[in-house]
Amino acid sequence: PLTLEEVRMLVELFYLPYHHGPLAQELLEHFRWLRANSLSVGVPATAPDACEGAWWRGRAQSFQLLCTQTCRLHSRFVSAASQALLYDLHPYLWDIRNMLLAASAFILWLGCQSITAPIVLGRDAEPWTRRGGLFGELQALLPVGNSCDLFYHPPPLFPSSQLYLLRPLLPLDKEGGGCSEVALGQTGLQVQLSHAPTLAARLLGPFLSLSPEYIFVLEDEGGPCGYAAGVLHAEGFLQQRDSSWLPAMRHKYPPDLGTGGPAPGQEAVLFFHAEPLVVPPPVLRRFPSLIQVGTAPRVLDVGASRSLALCLLSALRANGSRGVFCQVSDADQQQLSFYSKLG
C-alpha cells in the first residue's frame, strides 16, 4: 500500500483551487528561481561569483530530487492504489509526471549550457490555452508554454507503472556506445553487430557531430529507449552536414560494405551515398530549427514521448528559436503517426 508520506505528497500536489500544498509550492519556487538565475551557471570555478554557480547547482539538485520523488509516486500509485481511485486520479498524476520529466530535463540542460541571452518567452497565451493548478503554472514556466497542442493528450487506457528518466546527452553516451543503443532501440531492429554503427550514424550521426548540445535521452529500466535531437540554426547545419559530415561517412562506409549483409545494414550504408533532399528556403525562413524525435517500440506511453519533445523545444526556444520542422519520408507511416500523436 501507499505510505502516509506518499499520500501526503499526493494531497499537496492537488491541494485546493488557487492554492498549492507545500510540495507543489516548493517545486514552483525552485523552478522559477532556477530559470531566472540560469545565467550564473557555466562560470569557471575560479571566477568571483563561482559561489553563485554552486548555489544554483545545489537548488537544481533539490529540484531534481522533488521531480524524481513525484515520478516515483506516480509509479507507486499505479501499482498500489485501488482500481476505482486509480482511474479517478491517474489522469492528473500522469500529467504532472510528464510535465516534471520535461521540466527536470530542461533544468539539467540549463546546468550544462552557457546561455548568452535571457530565456525567450512566447507571446502571452489566451487564458483558455492553459489549465489551472500546478500543471498550468509549470506549463507557463517552460519557454515553449504556448504550444498548447503538446499539453493535451488523453491518458493511457491501461496505466503503466514504468519509471522513466529524461536527461541531456552526456559525454559518456558517446564514448560508451549509449547513442548506438538509443538509435538501435528506436529502430526496433535486430541486426548484426558489424552493421550497428551504420544504423546509429544514420539516425543520430550528424546531430552528435554538429549539434550535441541539443540532444536528450529517454531511459527506462531496460536502458535507453528514446531520443530527441535538434539544431538551432538548421540552414548552417545542413550545409555543414553535406560538405563535411556526409563525405566522411561515405569514405568510412563504402557502397559495397553492406553487400551480403542484412537488409537494415545495406539500407543504412546506401543512405550515406544518396543525395540528401533539399529543404525549401521558405521552410527554413519560417521554421529555422530542425528536430528529430524517436522512441523504441516498447515505449507505449505517449506521455514520455511528449516530455521528450517538450524539453527539446524548450531548449531551442530558450535560445531564441521561433519555429521547428522535421524531415519525414511520406512512405514512413510509423513516423508520420508518431509525430501526429504528439500534435
mmCIF file of C-alpha atoms in Angstrom:
data_model
loop_
_atom_site.group_PDB
_atom_site.id
_atom_site.type_symbol
_atom_site.label_atom_id
_atom_site.label_comp_id
_atom_site.label_asym_id
_atom_site.label_seq_id
_atom_site.Cartn_x
_atom_site.Cartn_y
_atom_site.Cartn_z
ATOM 1 C CA PRO A 1 0.000 0.000 0.000
ATOM 2 C CA LEU A 2 0.933 3.646 -0.326
ATOM 3 C CA THR A 3 2.758 5.096 2.676
ATOM 4 C CA LEU A 4 1.425 8.046 4.662
ATOM 5 C CA GLU A 5 4.209 10.215 3.195
ATOM 6 C CA GLU A 6 3.164 9.294 -0.362
ATOM 7 C CA VAL A 7 -0.474 10.118 0.369
ATOM 8 C CA ARG A 8 0.639 13.468 1.792
ATOM 9 C CA MET A 9 2.617 14.158 -1.403
ATOM 10 C CA LEU A 10 -0.456 13.352 -3.498
ATOM 11 C CA VAL A 11 -2.618 15.736 -1.478
ATOM 12 C CA GLU A 12 -0.042 18.541 -1.643
ATOM 13 C CA LEU A 13 0.227 18.269 -5.435
ATOM 14 C CA PHE A 14 -3.559 18.767 -5.809
ATOM 15 C CA TYR A 15 -4.369 20.801 -2.732
ATOM 16 C CA LEU A 16 -7.113 23.409 -3.272
ATOM 17 C CA PRO A 17 -8.215 25.588 -6.194
ATOM 18 C CA TYR A 18 -5.824 28.576 -6.462
ATOM 19 C CA HIS A 19 -3.804 27.302 -3.510
ATOM 20 C CA HIS A 20 -0.872 24.884 -3.596
ATOM 21 C CA GLY A 21 0.310 22.484 -0.929
ATOM 22 C CA PRO A 22 3.903 22.773 0.413
ATOM 23 C CA LEU A 23 5.363 20.257 -2.091
ATOM 24 C CA ALA A 24 3.809 21.960 -5.127
ATOM 25 C CA GLN A 25 4.838 25.374 -3.818
ATOM 26 C CA GLU A 26 8.425 24.190 -3.346
ATOM 27 C CA LEU A 27 8.542 22.777 -6.896
ATOM 28 C CA LEU A 28 7.327 26.066 -8.350
ATOM 29 C CA GLU A 29 9.682 28.215 -6.268
ATOM 30 C CA HIS A 30 12.699 26.125 -7.263
ATOM 31 C CA PHE A 31 11.741 26.140 -10.941
ATOM 32 C CA ARG A 32 11.130 29.918 -11.041
ATOM 33 C CA TRP A 33 14.411 30.685 -9.290
ATOM 34 C CA LEU A 34 16.492 28.244 -11.368
ATOM 35 C CA ARG A 35 15.106 29.601 -14.632
ATOM 36 C CA ALA A 36 15.589 33.227 -13.607
ATOM 37 C CA ASN A 37 19.170 32.656 -12.409
ATOM 38 C CA SER A 38 20.401 30.239 -15.079
ATOM 39 C CA LEU A 39 22.907 32.802 -16.391
ATOM 40 C CA SER A 40 25.009 32.215 -13.267
ATOM 41 C CA VAL A 41 25.784 28.671 -14.429
ATOM 42 C CA GLY A 42 28.767 27.839 -16.600
ATOM 43 C CA VAL A 43 31.008 30.325 -14.763
ATOM 44 C CA PRO A 44 34.551 28.962 -14.224
ATOM 45 C CA ALA A 45 35.203 27.773 -10.678
ATOM 46 C CA THR A 46 37.881 30.475 -10.206
ATOM 47 C CA ALA A 47 35.509 33.331 -11.054
ATOM 48 C CA PRO A 48 34.427 35.680 -8.238
ATOM 49 C CA ASP A 49 30.799 34.534 -8.480
ATOM 50 C CA ALA A 50 31.603 30.797 -8.505
ATOM 51 C CA CYS A 51 29.661 30.524 -5.246
ATOM 52 C CA GLU A 52 26.549 31.648 -7.091
ATOM 53 C CA GLY A 53 27.015 28.821 -9.604
ATOM 54 C CA ALA A 54 27.422 26.319 -6.766
ATOM 55 C CA TRP A 55 24.254 27.656 -5.115
ATOM 56 C CA TRP A 56 22.389 27.266 -8.416
ATOM 57 C CA ARG A 57 23.536 23.659 -8.767
ATOM 58 C CA GLY A 58 22.527 22.915 -5.179
ATOM 59 C CA ARG A 59 19.000 24.166 -5.803
ATOM 60 C CA ALA A 60 18.905 22.299 -9.114
ATOM 61 C CA GLN A 61 19.763 19.105 -7.243
ATOM 62 C CA SER A 62 16.916 19.730 -4.788
ATOM 63 C CA PHE A 63 14.528 20.317 -7.691
ATOM 64 C CA GLN A 64 15.681 17.089 -9.392
ATOM 65 C CA LEU A 65 15.046 15.169 -6.178
ATOM 66 C CA LEU A 66 11.498 16.517 -5.870
ATOM 67 C CA CYS A 67 10.790 15.636 -9.520
ATOM 68 C CA THR A 68 12.149 12.116 -9.014
ATOM 69 C CA GLN A 69 10.008 11.622 -5.903
ATOM 70 C CA THR A 70 6.895 12.738 -7.811
ATOM 71 C CA CYS A 71 7.647 10.408 -10.743
ATOM 72 C CA ARG A 72 8.153 7.570 -8.286
ATOM 73 C CA LEU A 73 4.838 8.481 -6.636
ATOM 74 C CA HIS A 74 3.098 8.048 -9.996
ATOM 75 C CA SER A 75 4.660 4.597 -10.407
ATOM 76 C CA ARG A 76 3.739 3.561 -6.859
ATOM 77 C CA PHE A 77 0.209 4.918 -7.206
ATOM 78 C CA VAL A 78 -0.422 2.837 -10.340
ATOM 79 C CA SER A 79 0.856 -0.270 -8.549
ATOM 80 C CA ALA A 80 -0.783 0.225 -5.166
ATOM 81 C CA ALA A 81 -3.998 2.250 -5.460
ATOM 82 C CA SER A 82 -7.415 0.636 -5.681
ATOM 83 C CA GLN A 83 -8.844 0.459 -9.213
ATOM 84 C CA ALA A 84 -11.606 2.996 -8.504
ATOM 85 C CA LEU A 85 -9.142 5.517 -7.032
ATOM 86 C CA LEU A 86 -6.608 4.821 -9.781
ATOM 87 C CA TYR A 87 -8.977 5.656 -12.646
ATOM 88 C CA ASP A 88 -10.271 8.755 -10.841
ATOM 89 C CA LEU A 89 -6.907 10.317 -10.024
ATOM 90 C CA HIS A 90 -4.454 8.809 -12.525
ATOM 91 C CA PRO A 91 -5.033 11.388 -15.328
ATOM 92 C CA TYR A 92 -3.946 14.231 -13.017
ATOM 93 C CA LEU A 93 -0.882 12.452 -11.661
ATOM 94 C CA TRP A 94 0.100 11.264 -15.166
ATOM 95 C CA ASP A 95 0.005 14.868 -16.422
ATOM 96 C CA ILE A 96 2.174 16.117 -13.577
ATOM 97 C CA ARG A 97 4.682 13.292 -14.075
ATOM 98 C CA ASN A 98 5.058 14.124 -17.769
ATOM 99 C CA MET A 99 5.450 17.821 -17.066
ATOM 100 C CA LEU A 100 8.086 17.212 -14.384
ATOM 101 C CA LEU A 101 10.043 14.842 -16.644
ATOM 102 C CA ALA A 102 10.348 17.702 -19.153
ATOM 103 C CA ALA A 103 10.996 20.397 -16.518
ATOM 104 C CA SER A 104 13.665 18.300 -14.796
ATOM 105 C CA ALA A 105 15.493 17.610 -18.086
ATOM 106 C CA PHE A 106 15.271 21.301 -19.033
ATOM 107 C CA ILE A 107 16.882 22.357 -15.746
ATOM 108 C CA LEU A 108 19.615 19.725 -16.203
ATOM 109 C CA TRP A 109 20.209 21.120 -19.692
ATOM 110 C CA LEU A 110 20.443 24.686 -18.366
ATOM 111 C CA GLY A 111 23.145 23.489 -15.989
ATOM 112 C CA CYS A 112 25.157 22.071 -18.900
ATOM 113 C CA GLN A 113 24.961 25.141 -21.141
ATOM 114 C CA SER A 114 26.339 28.658 -21.137
ATOM 115 C CA ILE A 115 23.287 30.585 -22.280
ATOM 116 C CA THR A 116 24.393 34.009 -23.502
ATOM 117 C CA ALA A 117 20.938 35.571 -23.674
ATOM 118 C CA PRO A 118 17.959 35.602 -21.310
ATOM 119 C CA ILE A 119 15.380 32.885 -21.833
ATOM 120 C CA VAL A 120 12.977 33.947 -24.579
ATOM 121 C CA LEU A 121 9.317 33.546 -23.803
ATOM 122 C CA GLY A 122 6.488 33.343 -26.296
ATOM 123 C CA ARG A 123 3.631 35.795 -26.572
ATOM 124 C CA ASP A 124 1.120 35.838 -23.765
ATOM 125 C CA ALA A 125 -1.276 32.981 -24.368
ATOM 126 C CA GLU A 126 -5.023 33.229 -24.097
ATOM 127 C CA PRO A 127 -6.206 32.066 -20.651
ATOM 128 C CA TRP A 128 -8.070 29.085 -22.126
ATOM 129 C CA THR A 129 -4.851 27.556 -23.506
ATOM 130 C CA ARG A 130 -3.626 26.695 -20.011
ATOM 131 C CA ARG A 131 -5.171 24.574 -17.323
ATOM 132 C CA GLY A 132 -5.324 25.576 -13.721
ATOM 133 C CA GLY A 133 -3.388 24.150 -10.817
ATOM 134 C CA LEU A 134 0.242 23.088 -10.676
ATOM 135 C CA PHE A 135 0.202 21.718 -14.243
ATOM 136 C CA GLY A 136 -0.813 25.084 -15.715
ATOM 137 C CA GLU A 137 1.789 27.016 -13.728
ATOM 138 C CA LEU A 138 4.589 24.649 -14.751
ATOM 139 C CA GLN A 139 3.403 24.882 -18.359
ATOM 140 C CA ALA A 140 3.630 28.678 -18.218
ATOM 141 C CA LEU A 141 7.220 28.473 -16.896
ATOM 142 C CA LEU A 142 8.536 26.333 -19.754
ATOM 143 C CA PRO A 143 9.696 28.536 -22.659
ATOM 144 C CA VAL A 144 7.513 26.514 -25.036
ATOM 145 C CA GLY A 145 4.420 27.063 -22.901
ATOM 146 C CA ASN A 146 2.232 28.489 -25.699
ATOM 147 C CA SER A 147 2.413 25.387 -27.919
ATOM 148 C CA CYS A 148 -0.759 24.117 -26.315
ATOM 149 C CA ASP A 149 -1.206 21.109 -28.641
ATOM 150 C CA LEU A 150 1.678 19.389 -26.869
ATOM 151 C CA PHE A 151 -0.031 19.623 -23.495
ATOM 152 C CA TYR A 152 -3.349 17.951 -24.243
ATOM 153 C CA HIS A 153 -3.264 14.190 -24.583
ATOM 154 C CA PRO A 154 -5.691 11.657 -23.136
ATOM 155 C CA PRO A 155 -4.042 9.419 -20.543
ATOM 156 C CA PRO A 156 -3.402 5.780 -21.483
ATOM 157 C CA LEU A 157 -6.323 3.398 -21.159
ATOM 158 C CA PHE A 158 -4.114 0.988 -19.207
ATOM 159 C CA PRO A 159 -1.912 2.947 -16.762
ATOM 160 C CA SER A 160 1.712 1.834 -16.591
ATOM 161 C CA SER A 161 3.964 1.952 -13.537
ATOM 162 C CA GLN A 162 7.093 2.194 -15.736
ATOM 163 C CA LEU A 163 9.652 4.667 -14.375
ATOM 164 C CA TYR A 164 11.397 6.952 -16.885
ATOM 165 C CA LEU A 165 14.467 9.164 -16.722
ATOM 166 C CA LEU A 166 14.847 12.058 -19.142
ATOM 167 C CA ARG A 167 18.179 13.865 -19.375
ATOM 168 C CA PRO A 168 20.527 15.703 -21.761
ATOM 169 C CA LEU A 169 23.183 13.760 -23.662
ATOM 170 C CA LEU A 170 26.293 13.066 -21.580
ATOM 171 C CA PRO A 171 29.890 12.666 -22.849
ATOM 172 C CA LEU A 172 29.806 9.060 -21.604
ATOM 173 C CA ASP A 173 26.960 8.299 -24.033
ATOM 174 C CA LYS A 174 29.251 8.974 -26.982
ATOM 175 C CA GLU A 175 32.222 7.144 -25.501
ATOM 176 C CA GLY A 176 30.367 4.111 -24.169
ATOM 177 C CA GLY A 177 28.092 3.360 -27.104
ATOM 178 C CA GLY A 178 24.974 4.667 -25.405
ATOM 179 C CA CYS A 179 23.944 6.530 -28.546
ATOM 180 C CA SER A 180 24.080 3.328 -30.577
ATOM 181 C CA GLU A 181 21.752 1.799 -28.001
ATOM 182 C CA VAL A 182 19.341 4.727 -28.315
ATOM 183 C CA ALA A 183 19.349 4.704 -32.104
ATOM 184 C CA LEU A 184 19.083 0.954 -32.453
ATOM 185 C CA GLY A 185 16.396 0.759 -29.790
ATOM 186 C CA GLN A 186 14.375 3.327 -31.719
ATOM 187 C CA THR A 187 14.517 1.267 -34.918
ATOM 188 C CA GLY A 188 13.332 -1.854 -33.145
ATOM 189 C CA LEU A 189 15.532 -3.980 -35.426
ATOM 190 C CA GLN A 190 17.769 -6.917 -34.631
ATOM 191 C CA VAL A 191 20.898 -6.558 -36.789
ATOM 192 C CA GLN A 192 24.405 -7.954 -36.865
ATOM 193 C CA LEU A 193 26.837 -6.072 -34.660
ATOM 194 C CA SER A 194 29.004 -5.120 -37.658
ATOM 195 C CA HIS A 195 26.149 -3.027 -39.063
ATOM 196 C CA ALA A 196 25.060 -1.462 -35.766
ATOM 197 C CA PRO A 197 27.277 1.663 -36.085
ATOM 198 C CA THR A 198 25.894 2.467 -39.550
ATOM 199 C CA LEU A 199 22.298 2.481 -38.276
ATOM 200 C CA ALA A 200 23.254 4.638 -35.291
ATOM 201 C CA ALA A 201 25.222 7.040 -37.514
ATOM 202 C CA ARG A 202 22.318 7.319 -39.953
ATOM 203 C CA LEU A 203 19.829 8.307 -37.248
ATOM 204 C CA LEU A 204 21.937 10.438 -34.920
ATOM 205 C CA GLY A 205 25.344 10.891 -36.568
ATOM 206 C CA PRO A 206 25.049 14.492 -37.833
ATOM 207 C CA PHE A 207 23.400 15.643 -34.599
ATOM 208 C CA LEU A 208 26.132 14.024 -32.473
ATOM 209 C CA SER A 209 28.878 15.590 -34.576
ATOM 210 C CA LEU A 210 27.424 19.040 -35.222
ATOM 211 C CA SER A 211 24.775 19.744 -32.550
ATOM 212 C CA PRO A 212 25.342 17.554 -29.433
ATOM 213 C CA GLU A 213 24.106 20.310 -27.089
ATOM 214 C CA TYR A 214 20.511 19.768 -28.253
ATOM 215 C CA ILE A 215 20.196 16.004 -27.703
ATOM 216 C CA PHE A 216 18.070 14.443 -24.957
ATOM 217 C CA VAL A 217 17.914 10.774 -23.963
ATOM 218 C CA LEU A 218 14.933 8.883 -22.519
ATOM 219 C CA GLU A 219 15.671 5.842 -20.357
ATOM 220 C CA ASP A 220 13.519 3.204 -18.710
ATOM 221 C CA GLU A 221 14.520 0.262 -16.544
ATOM 222 C CA GLY A 222 15.802 -1.537 -19.662
ATOM 223 C CA GLY A 223 18.164 1.294 -20.648
ATOM 224 C CA PRO A 224 17.977 3.973 -23.372
ATOM 225 C CA CYS A 225 14.612 3.846 -25.149
ATOM 226 C CA GLY A 226 14.236 7.176 -26.934
ATOM 227 C CA TYR A 227 15.917 10.373 -28.037
ATOM 228 C CA ALA A 228 15.173 13.910 -29.144
ATOM 229 C CA ALA A 229 17.771 15.715 -31.254
ATOM 230 C CA GLY A 230 17.645 19.278 -32.527
ATOM 231 C CA VAL A 231 19.547 22.025 -34.288
ATOM 232 C CA LEU A 232 19.087 25.725 -33.531
ATOM 233 C CA HIS A 233 20.136 27.007 -36.986
ATOM 234 C CA ALA A 234 19.175 24.319 -39.492
ATOM 235 C CA GLU A 235 20.454 26.098 -42.605
ATOM 236 C CA GLY A 236 24.087 26.164 -41.466
ATOM 237 C CA PHE A 237 23.763 22.653 -40.038
ATOM 238 C CA LEU A 238 22.511 21.186 -43.330
ATOM 239 C CA GLN A 239 25.314 22.896 -45.278
ATOM 240 C CA GLN A 240 27.918 21.560 -42.859
ATOM 241 C CA ARG A 241 26.376 18.081 -42.947
ATOM 242 C CA ASP A 242 26.549 17.954 -46.735
ATOM 243 C CA SER A 243 30.033 19.462 -47.062
ATOM 244 C CA SER A 244 31.906 17.664 -44.266
ATOM 245 C CA TRP A 245 29.942 15.003 -42.378
ATOM 246 C CA LEU A 246 28.461 13.104 -45.348
ATOM 247 C CA PRO A 247 31.776 12.880 -47.283
ATOM 248 C CA ALA A 248 33.439 11.479 -44.145
ATOM 249 C CA MET A 249 30.671 8.867 -43.766
ATOM 250 C CA ARG A 250 30.928 7.900 -47.440
ATOM 251 C CA HIS A 251 34.625 7.326 -47.039
ATOM 252 C CA LYS A 252 34.118 5.299 -43.851
ATOM 253 C CA TYR A 253 31.263 3.191 -45.254
ATOM 254 C CA PRO A 254 31.852 2.468 -48.983
ATOM 255 C CA PRO A 255 28.799 1.318 -51.005
ATOM 256 C CA ASP A 256 29.925 -2.324 -51.164
ATOM 257 C CA LEU A 257 30.193 -2.614 -47.357
ATOM 258 C CA GLY A 258 26.545 -3.635 -46.922
ATOM 259 C CA THR A 259 26.601 -6.249 -49.687
ATOM 260 C CA GLY A 260 25.551 -9.663 -48.443
ATOM 261 C CA GLY A 261 24.551 -8.371 -45.011
ATOM 262 C CA PRO A 262 21.062 -7.961 -43.519
ATOM 263 C CA ALA A 263 18.706 -5.551 -45.256
ATOM 264 C CA PRO A 264 18.798 -2.880 -42.481
ATOM 265 C CA GLY A 265 22.604 -2.746 -42.735
ATOM 266 C CA GLN A 266 22.531 -2.397 -46.523
ATOM 267 C CA GLU A 267 19.890 0.319 -46.311
ATOM 268 C CA ALA A 268 21.918 2.263 -43.741
ATOM 269 C CA VAL A 269 25.095 2.151 -45.868
ATOM 270 C CA LEU A 270 23.260 3.212 -49.049
ATOM 271 C CA PHE A 271 21.678 6.097 -47.125
ATOM 272 C CA PHE A 272 25.062 7.826 -46.906
ATOM 273 C CA HIS A 273 25.527 7.622 -50.691
ATOM 274 C CA ALA A 274 22.110 9.012 -51.628
ATOM 275 C CA GLU A 275 21.794 12.715 -52.320
ATOM 276 C CA PRO A 276 20.025 14.406 -49.371
ATOM 277 C CA LEU A 277 16.776 16.196 -50.090
ATOM 278 C CA VAL A 278 16.984 19.977 -50.245
ATOM 279 C CA VAL A 279 14.870 21.861 -47.702
ATOM 280 C CA PRO A 280 12.982 24.709 -49.451
ATOM 281 C CA PRO A 281 14.231 28.183 -48.366
ATOM 282 C CA PRO A 282 10.711 29.352 -47.324
ATOM 283 C CA VAL A 283 10.605 26.478 -44.796
ATOM 284 C CA LEU A 284 13.993 27.470 -43.361
ATOM 285 C CA ARG A 285 12.941 31.113 -43.094
ATOM 286 C CA ARG A 286 9.741 30.355 -41.227
ATOM 287 C CA PHE A 287 10.997 27.369 -39.214
ATOM 288 C CA PRO A 288 14.744 27.890 -38.652
ATOM 289 C CA SER A 289 15.289 24.892 -36.323
ATOM 290 C CA LEU A 290 15.352 21.173 -37.139
ATOM 291 C CA ILE A 291 14.201 18.419 -34.765
ATOM 292 C CA GLN A 292 14.105 14.629 -34.754
ATOM 293 C CA VAL A 293 12.365 12.533 -32.077
ATOM 294 C CA GLY A 294 12.117 8.763 -31.777
ATOM 295 C CA THR A 295 11.279 6.094 -29.211
ATOM 296 C CA ALA A 296 11.706 2.322 -29.056
ATOM 297 C CA PRO A 297 8.638 0.170 -29.812
ATOM 298 C CA ARG A 298 8.409 -0.780 -26.128
ATOM 299 C CA VAL A 299 7.586 2.837 -25.158
ATOM 300 C CA LEU A 300 3.786 2.727 -25.336
ATOM 301 C CA ASP A 301 3.231 5.711 -23.034
ATOM 302 C CA VAL A 302 2.703 8.787 -25.237
ATOM 303 C CA GLY A 303 3.384 10.942 -22.183
ATOM 304 C CA ALA A 304 7.079 10.004 -22.220
ATOM 305 C CA SER A 305 7.334 10.920 -25.927
ATOM 306 C CA ARG A 306 5.552 14.188 -25.234
ATOM 307 C CA SER A 307 8.040 15.021 -22.471
ATOM 308 C CA LEU A 308 10.930 14.339 -24.879
ATOM 309 C CA ALA A 309 9.514 16.803 -27.396
ATOM 310 C CA LEU A 310 8.745 19.385 -24.701
ATOM 311 C CA CYS A 311 12.257 19.540 -23.251
ATOM 312 C CA LEU A 312 13.871 19.765 -26.715
ATOM 313 C CA LEU A 313 11.503 22.539 -27.852
ATOM 314 C CA SER A 314 12.037 24.369 -24.555
ATOM 315 C CA ALA A 315 15.828 24.251 -25.036
ATOM 316 C CA LEU A 316 15.570 25.568 -28.615
ATOM 317 C CA ARG A 317 13.087 28.268 -27.613
ATOM 318 C CA ALA A 318 15.288 29.332 -24.689
ATOM 319 C CA ASN A 319 17.985 30.206 -27.223
ATOM 320 C CA GLY A 320 15.633 32.160 -29.476
ATOM 321 C CA SER A 321 14.188 29.665 -31.971
ATOM 322 C CA ARG A 322 10.843 30.796 -33.382
ATOM 323 C CA GLY A 323 9.815 27.564 -35.156
ATOM 324 C CA VAL A 324 10.863 23.990 -35.890
ATOM 325 C CA PHE A 325 10.381 21.408 -38.642
ATOM 326 C CA CYS A 326 11.204 17.725 -39.034
ATOM 327 C CA GLN A 327 12.031 15.660 -42.121
ATOM 328 C CA VAL A 328 9.929 12.526 -42.590
ATOM 329 C CA SER A 329 9.518 10.297 -45.628
ATOM 330 C CA ASP A 330 5.930 10.312 -46.892
ATOM 331 C CA ALA A 331 6.171 6.499 -47.000
ATOM 332 C CA ASP A 332 7.145 6.212 -43.330
ATOM 333 C CA GLN A 333 3.694 5.753 -41.820
ATOM 334 C CA GLN A 334 5.140 4.876 -38.404
ATOM 335 C CA GLN A 335 6.990 8.192 -38.039
ATOM 336 C CA LEU A 336 4.100 10.188 -39.520
ATOM 337 C CA SER A 337 1.771 8.624 -36.957
ATOM 338 C CA PHE A 338 4.286 9.250 -34.168
ATOM 339 C CA TYR A 339 4.594 12.997 -34.898
ATOM 340 C CA SER A 340 0.838 13.333 -35.432
ATOM 341 C CA LYS A 341 0.164 11.833 -31.997
ATOM 342 C CA LEU A 342 2.481 14.458 -30.482
ATOM 343 C CA GLY A 343 0.321 17.184 -32.039
#
